[in-house]
PDB file of C-alpha atoms and ligand atoms in Angstrom:
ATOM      1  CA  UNK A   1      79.157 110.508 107.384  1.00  0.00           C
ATOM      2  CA  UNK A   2      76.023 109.339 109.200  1.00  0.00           C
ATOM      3  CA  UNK A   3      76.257 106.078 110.768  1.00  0.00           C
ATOM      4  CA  UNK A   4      73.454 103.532 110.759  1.00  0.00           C
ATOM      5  CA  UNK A   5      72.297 100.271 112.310  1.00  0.00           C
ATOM      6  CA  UNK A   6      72.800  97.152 110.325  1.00  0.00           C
ATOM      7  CA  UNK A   7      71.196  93.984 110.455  1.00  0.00           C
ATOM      8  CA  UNK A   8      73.662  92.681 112.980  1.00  0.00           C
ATOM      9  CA  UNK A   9      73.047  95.562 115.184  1.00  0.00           C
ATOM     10  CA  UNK A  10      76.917  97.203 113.807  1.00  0.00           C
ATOM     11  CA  UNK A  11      77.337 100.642 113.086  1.00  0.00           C
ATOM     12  CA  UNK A  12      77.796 100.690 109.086  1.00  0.00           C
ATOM     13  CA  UNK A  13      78.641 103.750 107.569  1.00  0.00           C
ATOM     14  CA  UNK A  14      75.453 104.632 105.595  1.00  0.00           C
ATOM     15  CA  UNK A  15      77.222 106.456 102.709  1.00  0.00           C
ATOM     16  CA  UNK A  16      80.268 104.125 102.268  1.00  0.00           C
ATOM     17  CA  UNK A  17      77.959 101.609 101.841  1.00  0.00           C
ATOM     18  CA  UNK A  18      76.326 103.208  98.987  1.00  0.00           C
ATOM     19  CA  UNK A  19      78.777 104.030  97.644  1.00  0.00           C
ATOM     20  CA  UNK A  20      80.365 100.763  97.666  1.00  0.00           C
ATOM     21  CA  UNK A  21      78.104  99.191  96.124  1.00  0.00           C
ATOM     22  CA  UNK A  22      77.314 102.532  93.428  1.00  0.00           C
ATOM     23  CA  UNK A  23      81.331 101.575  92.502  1.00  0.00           C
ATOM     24  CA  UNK A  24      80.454  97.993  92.181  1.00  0.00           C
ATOM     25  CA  UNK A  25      77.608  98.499  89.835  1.00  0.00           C
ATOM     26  CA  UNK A  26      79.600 100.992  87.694  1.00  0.00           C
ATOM     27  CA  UNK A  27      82.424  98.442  87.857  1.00  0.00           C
ATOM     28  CA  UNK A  28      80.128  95.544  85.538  1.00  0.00           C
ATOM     29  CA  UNK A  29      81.699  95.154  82.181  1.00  0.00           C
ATOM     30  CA  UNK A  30      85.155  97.082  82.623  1.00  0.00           C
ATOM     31  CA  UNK A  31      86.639  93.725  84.437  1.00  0.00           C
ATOM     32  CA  UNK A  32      89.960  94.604  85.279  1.00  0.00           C
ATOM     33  CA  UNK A  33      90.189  97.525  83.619  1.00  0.00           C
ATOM     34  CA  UNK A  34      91.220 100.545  85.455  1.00  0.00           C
ATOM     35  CA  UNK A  35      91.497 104.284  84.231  1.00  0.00           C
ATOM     36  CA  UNK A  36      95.004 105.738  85.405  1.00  0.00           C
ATOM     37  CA  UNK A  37      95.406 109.407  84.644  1.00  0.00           C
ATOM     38  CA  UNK A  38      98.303 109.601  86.948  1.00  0.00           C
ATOM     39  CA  UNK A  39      97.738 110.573  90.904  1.00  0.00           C
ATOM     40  CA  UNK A  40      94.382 109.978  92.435  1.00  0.00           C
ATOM     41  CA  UNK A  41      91.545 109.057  90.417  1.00  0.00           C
ATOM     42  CA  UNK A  42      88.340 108.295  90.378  1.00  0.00           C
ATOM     43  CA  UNK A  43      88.192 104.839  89.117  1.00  0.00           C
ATOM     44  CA  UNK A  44      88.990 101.444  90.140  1.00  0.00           C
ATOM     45  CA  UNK A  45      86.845  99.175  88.054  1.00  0.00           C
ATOM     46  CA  UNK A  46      89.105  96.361  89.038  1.00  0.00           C
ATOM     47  CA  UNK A  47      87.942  93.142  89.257  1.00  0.00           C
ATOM     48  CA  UNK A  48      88.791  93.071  92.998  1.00  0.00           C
ATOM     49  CA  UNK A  49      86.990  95.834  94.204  1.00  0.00           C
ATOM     50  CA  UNK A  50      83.848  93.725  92.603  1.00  0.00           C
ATOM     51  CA  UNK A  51      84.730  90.573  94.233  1.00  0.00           C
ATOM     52  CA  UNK A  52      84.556  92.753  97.831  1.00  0.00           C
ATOM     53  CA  UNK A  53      80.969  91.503  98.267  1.00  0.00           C
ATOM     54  CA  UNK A  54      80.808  88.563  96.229  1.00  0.00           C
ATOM     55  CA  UNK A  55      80.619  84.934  97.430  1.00  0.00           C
ATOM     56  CA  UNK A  56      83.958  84.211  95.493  1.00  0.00           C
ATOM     57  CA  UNK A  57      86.247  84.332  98.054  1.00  0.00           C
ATOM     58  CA  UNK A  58      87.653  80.699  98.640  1.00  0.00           C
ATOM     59  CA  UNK A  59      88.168  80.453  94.755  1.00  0.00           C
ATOM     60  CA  UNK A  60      89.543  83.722  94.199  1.00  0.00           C
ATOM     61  CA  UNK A  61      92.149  83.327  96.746  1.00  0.00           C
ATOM     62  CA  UNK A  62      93.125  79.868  95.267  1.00  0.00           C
ATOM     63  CA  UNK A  63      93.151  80.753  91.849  1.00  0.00           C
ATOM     64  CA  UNK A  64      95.621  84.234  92.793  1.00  0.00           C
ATOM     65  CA  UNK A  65      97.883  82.305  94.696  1.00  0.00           C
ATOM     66  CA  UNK A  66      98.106  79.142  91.870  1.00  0.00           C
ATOM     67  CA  UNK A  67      98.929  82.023  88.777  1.00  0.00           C
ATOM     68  CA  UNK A  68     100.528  84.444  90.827  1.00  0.00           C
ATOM     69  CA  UNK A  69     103.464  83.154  93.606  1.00  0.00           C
ATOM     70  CA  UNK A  70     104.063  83.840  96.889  1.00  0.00           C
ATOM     71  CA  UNK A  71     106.915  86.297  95.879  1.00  0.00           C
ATOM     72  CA  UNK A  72     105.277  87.639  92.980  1.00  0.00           C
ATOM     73  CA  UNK A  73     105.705  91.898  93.243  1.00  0.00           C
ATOM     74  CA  UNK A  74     102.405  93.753  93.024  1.00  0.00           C
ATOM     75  CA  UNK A  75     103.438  97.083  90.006  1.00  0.00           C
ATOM     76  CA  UNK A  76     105.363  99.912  91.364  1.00  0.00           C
ATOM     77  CA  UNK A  77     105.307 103.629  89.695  1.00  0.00           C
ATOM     78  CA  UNK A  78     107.554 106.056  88.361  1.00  0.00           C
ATOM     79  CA  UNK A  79     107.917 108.722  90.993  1.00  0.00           C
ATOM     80  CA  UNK A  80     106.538 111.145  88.250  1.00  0.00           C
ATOM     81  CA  UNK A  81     103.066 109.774  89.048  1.00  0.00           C
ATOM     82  CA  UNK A  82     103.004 110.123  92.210  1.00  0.00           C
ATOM     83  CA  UNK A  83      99.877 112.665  93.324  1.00  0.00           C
ATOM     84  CA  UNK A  84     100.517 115.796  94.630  1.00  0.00           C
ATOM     85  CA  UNK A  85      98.006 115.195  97.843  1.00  0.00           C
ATOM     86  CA  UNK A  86      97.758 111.248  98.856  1.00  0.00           C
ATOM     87  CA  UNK A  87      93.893 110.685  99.662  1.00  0.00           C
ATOM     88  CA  UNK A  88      92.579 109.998 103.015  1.00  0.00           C
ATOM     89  CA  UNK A  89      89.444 108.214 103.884  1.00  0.00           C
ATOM     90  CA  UNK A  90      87.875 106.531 107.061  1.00  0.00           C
ATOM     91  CA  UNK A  91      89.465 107.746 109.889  1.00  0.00           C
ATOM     92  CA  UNK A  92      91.731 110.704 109.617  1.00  0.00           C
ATOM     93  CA  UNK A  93      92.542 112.407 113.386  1.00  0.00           C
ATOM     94  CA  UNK A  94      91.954 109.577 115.953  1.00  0.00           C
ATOM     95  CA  UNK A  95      90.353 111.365 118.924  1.00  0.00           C
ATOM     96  CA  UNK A  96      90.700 108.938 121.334  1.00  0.00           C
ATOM     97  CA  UNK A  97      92.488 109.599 124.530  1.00  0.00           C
ATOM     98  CA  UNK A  98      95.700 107.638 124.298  1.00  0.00           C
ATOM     99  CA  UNK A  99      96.407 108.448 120.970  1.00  0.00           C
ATOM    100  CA  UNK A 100      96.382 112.058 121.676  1.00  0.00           C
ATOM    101  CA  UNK A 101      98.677 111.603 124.489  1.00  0.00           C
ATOM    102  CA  UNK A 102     101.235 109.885 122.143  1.00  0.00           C
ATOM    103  CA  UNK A 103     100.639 112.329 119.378  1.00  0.00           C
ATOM    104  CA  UNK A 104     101.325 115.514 121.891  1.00  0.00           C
ATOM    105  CA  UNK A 105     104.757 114.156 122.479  1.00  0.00           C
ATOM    106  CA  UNK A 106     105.554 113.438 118.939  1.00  0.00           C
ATOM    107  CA  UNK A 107     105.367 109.371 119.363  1.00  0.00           C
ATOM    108  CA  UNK A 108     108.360 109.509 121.589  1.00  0.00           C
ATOM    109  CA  UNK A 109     106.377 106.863 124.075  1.00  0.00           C
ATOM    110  CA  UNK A 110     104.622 105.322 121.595  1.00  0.00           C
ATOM    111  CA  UNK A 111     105.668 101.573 120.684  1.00  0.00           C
ATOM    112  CA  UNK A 112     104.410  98.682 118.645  1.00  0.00           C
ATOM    113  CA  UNK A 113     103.830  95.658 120.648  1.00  0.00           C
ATOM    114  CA  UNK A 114     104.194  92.124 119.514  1.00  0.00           C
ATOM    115  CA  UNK A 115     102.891  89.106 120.422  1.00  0.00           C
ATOM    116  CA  UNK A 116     100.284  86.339 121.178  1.00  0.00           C
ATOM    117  CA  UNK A 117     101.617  83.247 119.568  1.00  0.00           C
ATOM    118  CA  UNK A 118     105.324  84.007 118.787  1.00  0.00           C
ATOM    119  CA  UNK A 119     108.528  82.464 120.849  1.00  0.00           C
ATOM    120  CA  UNK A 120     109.369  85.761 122.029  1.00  0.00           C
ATOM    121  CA  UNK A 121     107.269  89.029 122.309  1.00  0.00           C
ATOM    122  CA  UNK A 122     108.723  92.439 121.652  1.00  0.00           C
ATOM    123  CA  UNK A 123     107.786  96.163 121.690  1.00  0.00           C
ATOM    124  CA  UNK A 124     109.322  98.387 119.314  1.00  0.00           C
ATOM    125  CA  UNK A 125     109.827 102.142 119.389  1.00  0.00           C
ATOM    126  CA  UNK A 126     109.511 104.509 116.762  1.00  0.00           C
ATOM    127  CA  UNK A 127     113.284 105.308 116.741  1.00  0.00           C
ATOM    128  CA  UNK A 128     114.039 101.593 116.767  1.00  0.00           C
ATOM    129  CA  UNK A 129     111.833 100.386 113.445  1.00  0.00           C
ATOM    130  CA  UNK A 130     113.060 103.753 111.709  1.00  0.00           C
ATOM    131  CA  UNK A 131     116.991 101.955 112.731  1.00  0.00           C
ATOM    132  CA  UNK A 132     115.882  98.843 110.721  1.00  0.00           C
ATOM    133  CA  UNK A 133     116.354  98.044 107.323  1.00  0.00           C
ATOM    134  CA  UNK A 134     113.561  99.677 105.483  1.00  0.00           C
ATOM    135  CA  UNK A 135     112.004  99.480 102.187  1.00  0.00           C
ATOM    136  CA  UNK A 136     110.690 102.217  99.877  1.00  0.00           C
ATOM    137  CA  UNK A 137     107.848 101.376  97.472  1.00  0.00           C
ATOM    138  CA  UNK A 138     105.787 103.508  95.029  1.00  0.00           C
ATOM    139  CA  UNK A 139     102.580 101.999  94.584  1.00  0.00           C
ATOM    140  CA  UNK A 140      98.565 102.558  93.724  1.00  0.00           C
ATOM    141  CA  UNK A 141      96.333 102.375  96.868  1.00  0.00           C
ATOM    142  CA  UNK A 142      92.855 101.270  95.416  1.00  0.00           C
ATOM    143  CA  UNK A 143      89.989 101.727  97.580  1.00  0.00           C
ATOM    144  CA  UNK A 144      86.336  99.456  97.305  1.00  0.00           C
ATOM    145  CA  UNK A 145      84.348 102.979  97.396  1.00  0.00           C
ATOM    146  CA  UNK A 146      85.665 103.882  94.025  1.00  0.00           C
ATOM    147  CA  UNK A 147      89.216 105.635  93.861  1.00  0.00           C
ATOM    148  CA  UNK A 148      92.912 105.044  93.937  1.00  0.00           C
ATOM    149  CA  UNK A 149      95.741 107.112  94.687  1.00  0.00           C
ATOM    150  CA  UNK A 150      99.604 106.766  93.699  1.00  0.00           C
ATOM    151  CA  UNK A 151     101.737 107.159  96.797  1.00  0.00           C
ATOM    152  CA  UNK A 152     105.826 106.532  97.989  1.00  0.00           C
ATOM    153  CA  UNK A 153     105.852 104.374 100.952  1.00  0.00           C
ATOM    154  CA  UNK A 154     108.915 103.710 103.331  1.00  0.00           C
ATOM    155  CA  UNK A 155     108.705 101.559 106.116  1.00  0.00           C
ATOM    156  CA  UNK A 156     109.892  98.037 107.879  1.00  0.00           C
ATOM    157  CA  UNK A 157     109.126  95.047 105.830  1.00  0.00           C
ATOM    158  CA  UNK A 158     106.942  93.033 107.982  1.00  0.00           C
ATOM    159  CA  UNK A 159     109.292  90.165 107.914  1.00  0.00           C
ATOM    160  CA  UNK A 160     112.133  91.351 109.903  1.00  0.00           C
ATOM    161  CA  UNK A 161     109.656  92.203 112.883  1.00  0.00           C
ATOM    162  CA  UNK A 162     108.435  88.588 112.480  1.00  0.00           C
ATOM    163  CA  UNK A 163     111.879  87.394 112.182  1.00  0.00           C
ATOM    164  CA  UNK A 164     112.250  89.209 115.499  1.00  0.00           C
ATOM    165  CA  UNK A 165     109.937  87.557 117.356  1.00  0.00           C
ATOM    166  CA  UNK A 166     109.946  84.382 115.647  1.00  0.00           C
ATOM    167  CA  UNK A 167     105.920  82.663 115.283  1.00  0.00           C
ATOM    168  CA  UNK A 168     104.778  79.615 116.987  1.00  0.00           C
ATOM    169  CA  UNK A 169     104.600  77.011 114.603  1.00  0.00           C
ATOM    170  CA  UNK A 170     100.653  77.429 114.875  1.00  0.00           C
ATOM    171  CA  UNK A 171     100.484  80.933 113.866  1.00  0.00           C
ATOM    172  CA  UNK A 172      98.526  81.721 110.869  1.00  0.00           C
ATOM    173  CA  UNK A 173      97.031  84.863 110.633  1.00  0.00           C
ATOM    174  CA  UNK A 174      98.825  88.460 111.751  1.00  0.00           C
ATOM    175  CA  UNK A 175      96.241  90.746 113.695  1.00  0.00           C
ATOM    176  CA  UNK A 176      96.601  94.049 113.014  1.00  0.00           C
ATOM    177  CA  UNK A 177      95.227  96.400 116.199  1.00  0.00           C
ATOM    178  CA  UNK A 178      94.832  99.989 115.795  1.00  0.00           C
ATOM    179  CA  UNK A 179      94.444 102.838 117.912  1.00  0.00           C
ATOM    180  CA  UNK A 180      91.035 104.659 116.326  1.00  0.00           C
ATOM    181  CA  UNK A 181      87.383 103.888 116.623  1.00  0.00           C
ATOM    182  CA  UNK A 182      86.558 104.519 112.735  1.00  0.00           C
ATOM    183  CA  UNK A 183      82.907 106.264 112.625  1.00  0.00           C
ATOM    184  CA  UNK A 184      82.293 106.143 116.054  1.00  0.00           C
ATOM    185  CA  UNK A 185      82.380 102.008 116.007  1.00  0.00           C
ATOM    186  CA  UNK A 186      82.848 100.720 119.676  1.00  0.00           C
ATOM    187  CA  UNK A 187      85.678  98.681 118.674  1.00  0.00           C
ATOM    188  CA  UNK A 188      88.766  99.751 117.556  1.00  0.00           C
ATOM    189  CA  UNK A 189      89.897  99.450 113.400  1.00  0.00           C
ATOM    190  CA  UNK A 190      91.519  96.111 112.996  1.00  0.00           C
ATOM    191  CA  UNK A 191      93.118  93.958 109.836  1.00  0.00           C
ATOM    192  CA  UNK A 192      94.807  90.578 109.101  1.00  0.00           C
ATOM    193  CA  UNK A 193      97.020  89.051 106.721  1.00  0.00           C
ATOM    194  CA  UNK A 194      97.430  85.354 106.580  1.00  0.00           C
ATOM    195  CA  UNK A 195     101.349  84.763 106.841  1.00  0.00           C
ATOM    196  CA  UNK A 196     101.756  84.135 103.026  1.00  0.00           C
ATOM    197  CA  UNK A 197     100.936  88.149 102.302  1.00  0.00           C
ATOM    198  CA  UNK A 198     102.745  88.660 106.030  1.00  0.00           C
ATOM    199  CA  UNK A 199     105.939  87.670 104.379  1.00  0.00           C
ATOM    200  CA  UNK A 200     105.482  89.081 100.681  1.00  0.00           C
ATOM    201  CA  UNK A 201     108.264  91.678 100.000  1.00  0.00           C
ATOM    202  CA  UNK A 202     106.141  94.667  99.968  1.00  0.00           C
ATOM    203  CA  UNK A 203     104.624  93.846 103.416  1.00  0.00           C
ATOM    204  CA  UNK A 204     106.222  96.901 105.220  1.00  0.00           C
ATOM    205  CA  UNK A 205     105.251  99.140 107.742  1.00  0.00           C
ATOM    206  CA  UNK A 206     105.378 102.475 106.816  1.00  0.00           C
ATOM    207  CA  UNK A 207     106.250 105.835 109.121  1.00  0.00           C
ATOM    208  CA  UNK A 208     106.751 107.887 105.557  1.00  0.00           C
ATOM    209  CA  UNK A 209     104.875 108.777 102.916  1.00  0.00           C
ATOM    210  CA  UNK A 210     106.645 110.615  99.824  1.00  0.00           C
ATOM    211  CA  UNK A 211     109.604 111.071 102.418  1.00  0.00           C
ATOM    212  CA  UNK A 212     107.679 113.205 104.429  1.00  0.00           C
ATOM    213  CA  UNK A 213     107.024 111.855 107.667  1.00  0.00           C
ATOM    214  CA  UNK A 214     103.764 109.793 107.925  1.00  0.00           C
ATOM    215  CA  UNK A 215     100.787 112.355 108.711  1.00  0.00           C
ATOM    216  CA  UNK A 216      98.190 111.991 111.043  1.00  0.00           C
ATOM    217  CA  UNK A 217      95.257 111.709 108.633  1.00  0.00           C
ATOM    218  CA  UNK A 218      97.279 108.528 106.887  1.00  0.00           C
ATOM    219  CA  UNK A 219      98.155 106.809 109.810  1.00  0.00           C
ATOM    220  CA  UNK A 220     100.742 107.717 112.103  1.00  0.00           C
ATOM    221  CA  UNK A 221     102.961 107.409 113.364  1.00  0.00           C
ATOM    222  CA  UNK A 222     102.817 103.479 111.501  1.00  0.00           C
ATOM    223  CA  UNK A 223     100.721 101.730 109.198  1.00  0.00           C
ATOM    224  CA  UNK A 224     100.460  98.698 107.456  1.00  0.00           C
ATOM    225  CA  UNK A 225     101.173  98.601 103.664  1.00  0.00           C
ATOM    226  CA  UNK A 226     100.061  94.967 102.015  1.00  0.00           C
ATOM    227  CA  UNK A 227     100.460  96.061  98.439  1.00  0.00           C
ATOM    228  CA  UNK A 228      98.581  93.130  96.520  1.00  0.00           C
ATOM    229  CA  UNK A 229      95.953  93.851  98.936  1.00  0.00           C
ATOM    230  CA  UNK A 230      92.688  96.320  98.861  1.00  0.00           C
ATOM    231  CA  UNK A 231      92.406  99.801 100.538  1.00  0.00           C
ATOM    232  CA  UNK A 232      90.636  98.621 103.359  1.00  0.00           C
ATOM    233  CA  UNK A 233      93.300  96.090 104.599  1.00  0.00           C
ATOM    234  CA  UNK A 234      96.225  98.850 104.353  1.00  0.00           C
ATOM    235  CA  UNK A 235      95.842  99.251 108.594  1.00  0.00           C
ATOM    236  CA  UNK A 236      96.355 102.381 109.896  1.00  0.00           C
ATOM    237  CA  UNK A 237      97.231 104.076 113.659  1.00  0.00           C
ATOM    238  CA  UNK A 238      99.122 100.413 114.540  1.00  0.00           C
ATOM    239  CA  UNK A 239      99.413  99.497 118.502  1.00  0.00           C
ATOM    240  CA  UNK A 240      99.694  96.206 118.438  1.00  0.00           C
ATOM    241  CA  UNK A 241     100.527  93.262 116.549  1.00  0.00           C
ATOM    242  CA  UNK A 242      99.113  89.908 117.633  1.00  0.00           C
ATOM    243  CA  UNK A 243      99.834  86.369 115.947  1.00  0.00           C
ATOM    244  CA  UNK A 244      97.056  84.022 116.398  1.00  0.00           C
ATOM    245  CA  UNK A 245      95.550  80.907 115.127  1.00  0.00           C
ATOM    246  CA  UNK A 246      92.266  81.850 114.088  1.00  0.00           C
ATOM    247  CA  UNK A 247      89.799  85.113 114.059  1.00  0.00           C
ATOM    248  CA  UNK A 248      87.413  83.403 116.349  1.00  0.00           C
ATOM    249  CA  UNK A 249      87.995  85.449 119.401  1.00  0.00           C
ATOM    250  CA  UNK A 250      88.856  88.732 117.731  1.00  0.00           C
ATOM    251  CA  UNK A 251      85.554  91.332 117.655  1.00  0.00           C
ATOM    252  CA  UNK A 252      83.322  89.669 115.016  1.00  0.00           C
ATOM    253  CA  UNK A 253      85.267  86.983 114.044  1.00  0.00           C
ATOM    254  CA  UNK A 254      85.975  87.885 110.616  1.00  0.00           C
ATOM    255  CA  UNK A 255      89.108  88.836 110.618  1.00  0.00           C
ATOM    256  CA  UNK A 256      88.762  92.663 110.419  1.00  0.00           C
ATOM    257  CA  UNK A 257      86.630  95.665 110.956  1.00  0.00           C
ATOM    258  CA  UNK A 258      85.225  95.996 107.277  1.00  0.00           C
ATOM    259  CA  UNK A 259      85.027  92.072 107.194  1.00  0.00           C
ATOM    260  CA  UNK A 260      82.660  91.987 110.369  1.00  0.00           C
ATOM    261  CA  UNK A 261      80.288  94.076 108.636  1.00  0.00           C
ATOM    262  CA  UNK A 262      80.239  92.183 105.092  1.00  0.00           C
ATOM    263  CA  UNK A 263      83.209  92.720 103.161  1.00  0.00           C
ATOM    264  CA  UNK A 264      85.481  90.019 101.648  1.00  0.00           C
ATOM    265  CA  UNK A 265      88.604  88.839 103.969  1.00  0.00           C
ATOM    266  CA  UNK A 266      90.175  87.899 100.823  1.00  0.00           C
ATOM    267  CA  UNK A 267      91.099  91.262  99.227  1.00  0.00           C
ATOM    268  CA  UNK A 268      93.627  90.368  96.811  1.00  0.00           C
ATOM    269  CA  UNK A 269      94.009  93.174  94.034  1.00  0.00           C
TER     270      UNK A 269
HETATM  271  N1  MTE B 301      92.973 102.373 111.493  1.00  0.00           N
HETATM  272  C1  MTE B 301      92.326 102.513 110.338  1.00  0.00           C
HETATM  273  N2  MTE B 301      92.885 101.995 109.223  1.00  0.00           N
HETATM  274  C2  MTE B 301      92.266 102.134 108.023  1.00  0.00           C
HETATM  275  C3  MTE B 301      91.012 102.782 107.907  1.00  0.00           C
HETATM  276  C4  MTE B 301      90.457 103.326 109.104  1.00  0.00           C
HETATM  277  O1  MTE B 301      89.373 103.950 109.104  1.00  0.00           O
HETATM  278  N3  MTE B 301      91.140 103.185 110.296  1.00  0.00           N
HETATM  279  N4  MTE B 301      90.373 102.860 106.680  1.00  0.00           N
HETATM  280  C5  MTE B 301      90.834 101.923 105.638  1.00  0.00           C
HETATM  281  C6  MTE B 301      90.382 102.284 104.284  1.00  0.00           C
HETATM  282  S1  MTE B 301      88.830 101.787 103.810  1.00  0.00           S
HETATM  283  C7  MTE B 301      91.224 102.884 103.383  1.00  0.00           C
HETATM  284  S2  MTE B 301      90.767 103.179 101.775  1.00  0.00           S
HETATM  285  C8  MTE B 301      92.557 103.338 103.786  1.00  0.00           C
HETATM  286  C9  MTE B 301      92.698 104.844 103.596  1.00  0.00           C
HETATM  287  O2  MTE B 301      94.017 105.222 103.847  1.00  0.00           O
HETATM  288  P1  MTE B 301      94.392 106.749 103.610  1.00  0.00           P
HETATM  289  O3  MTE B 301      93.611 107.562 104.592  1.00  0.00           O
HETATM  290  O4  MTE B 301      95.869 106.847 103.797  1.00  0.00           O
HETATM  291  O5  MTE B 301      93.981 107.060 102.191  1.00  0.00           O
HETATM  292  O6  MTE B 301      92.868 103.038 105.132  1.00  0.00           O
HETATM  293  C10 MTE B 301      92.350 101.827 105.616  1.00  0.00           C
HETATM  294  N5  MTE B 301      92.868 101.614 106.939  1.00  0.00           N
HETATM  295 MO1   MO B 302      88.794 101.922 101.472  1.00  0.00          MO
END
């Protein structure tokens, strides 16, 4: 994928970008429709994936969270539609230094830190999340470039590491830092929730995938799984997990990497 100067002076992918906007324009007239021949699929014509670029944010948001509640359980699958081969996309063997030190040993050193505005900051290991209550969900990953895949997902519902290190009362937004620099970006991949979609029950996150352990090319030895929530938020390669009040100080400001170069913050599916 050949990476190319934007406006702003970011490397943008040249061919996501096309092809983003290819799905979008394919997307017209199918509004929420989506064609689901079990597994991966070309596809999603969902009405979300058209919103990426919109200016429909601030409404969109309100009007998902006024019909659908806080609690309310994005669909889960049958496990007889679950594809063969999950997908992988952006970054899918981190190369940078410290993550190939962690991934020689097998994770063993590698552990999740927690902080900025919480009561009391943690780091977890690998072996400890694995000894928490976990969560198993089978659910369809849809991506803004035009596909969606049906995966099994088990991991720590978000929740309990919140619970853990209990938020300030002025925390609003998680920050989700990972380890790779996707397409050779100077800045490392990064994602937020907002602590509504922090707390939803299928907030988890994940170190299997169709219990298998979590590969490499989908994120491990963690990753984020926000199931009402596009492709693009769905963090992978997690280091470190930072509470905070607003984006302002975080790389572009937007409130993730796809975000500082255009797309939606809102990604509600
Ligand atoms: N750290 C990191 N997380 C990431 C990305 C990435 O490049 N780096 N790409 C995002 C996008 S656009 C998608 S569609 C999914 C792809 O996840 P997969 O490789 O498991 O299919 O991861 C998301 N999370
Ligand atoms: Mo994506």
């Amino acid at each position: 994928m050949k990476p190319q100067n934007d406006k702003t002076g970011l490397i943008v992918p040249d061919v996501a970008r096309r092809r983003l906007i290819a799905g979008l324009a394919t997307g017209f007239g199918a509004l929420g429709a989506s064609v689901l021949l079990g597994g991966c699929d070309r596809l999603v014509t969902s009405d979300a994936a058209q919103r990426v670029v919109g200016s429909t944010q601030k409404l969109t948001q309100a009007a998902q969270r006024l019909v659908a509640s806080r609690e309310s359980l994005a669909r889960e699958f049958d496990a007889s539609q679950i594809a063969p081969t999950f997908r992988t996309n952006g970054t899918t063997n981190p190369q940078q230094a410290a993550y190939r030190r962690l991934l020689a040993d097998g994770f063993s050193d590698w552990q999740l830190r927690v902080g900025g505005l919480v009561e009391r900051p943690a780091s977890f290991s690998l072996a400890a999340l694995k000894a928490m209550p976990s969560r198993t969900q089978i659910t369809r990953h849809d991506c803004v470039e035009g596909w969606s895949c049906i995966g099994q997902w088990t991991g720590v519902p978000l929740t309990q590491i919140l619970d853990a290190v209990r938020p300030q009362d002025a925390a609003r937004y998680v920050i989700f830092h990972c380890a790779d620099h996707v397409y050779g970006a100077a800045t490392p991949y990064y994602e937020s929730l907002d602590m509504v979609e922090a707390h939803h029950p299928q907030t988890i996150l994940a170190y299997g995938l169709n219990r298998q352990t979590l590969p490499v090319a989908n994120g491990a030895p963690l990753r984020l799984r926000a199931e009402r929530q596009l492709g693009y938020k769905q963090a992978k390669y997690l280091m470190q997990i930072e509470l905070v009040d607003s984006f302002a100080s975080i790389q572009g400001g937007k409130g993730g990497w796809w975000e500082d170069r255009g797309y939606q913050w809102w990604a509600g599916i």
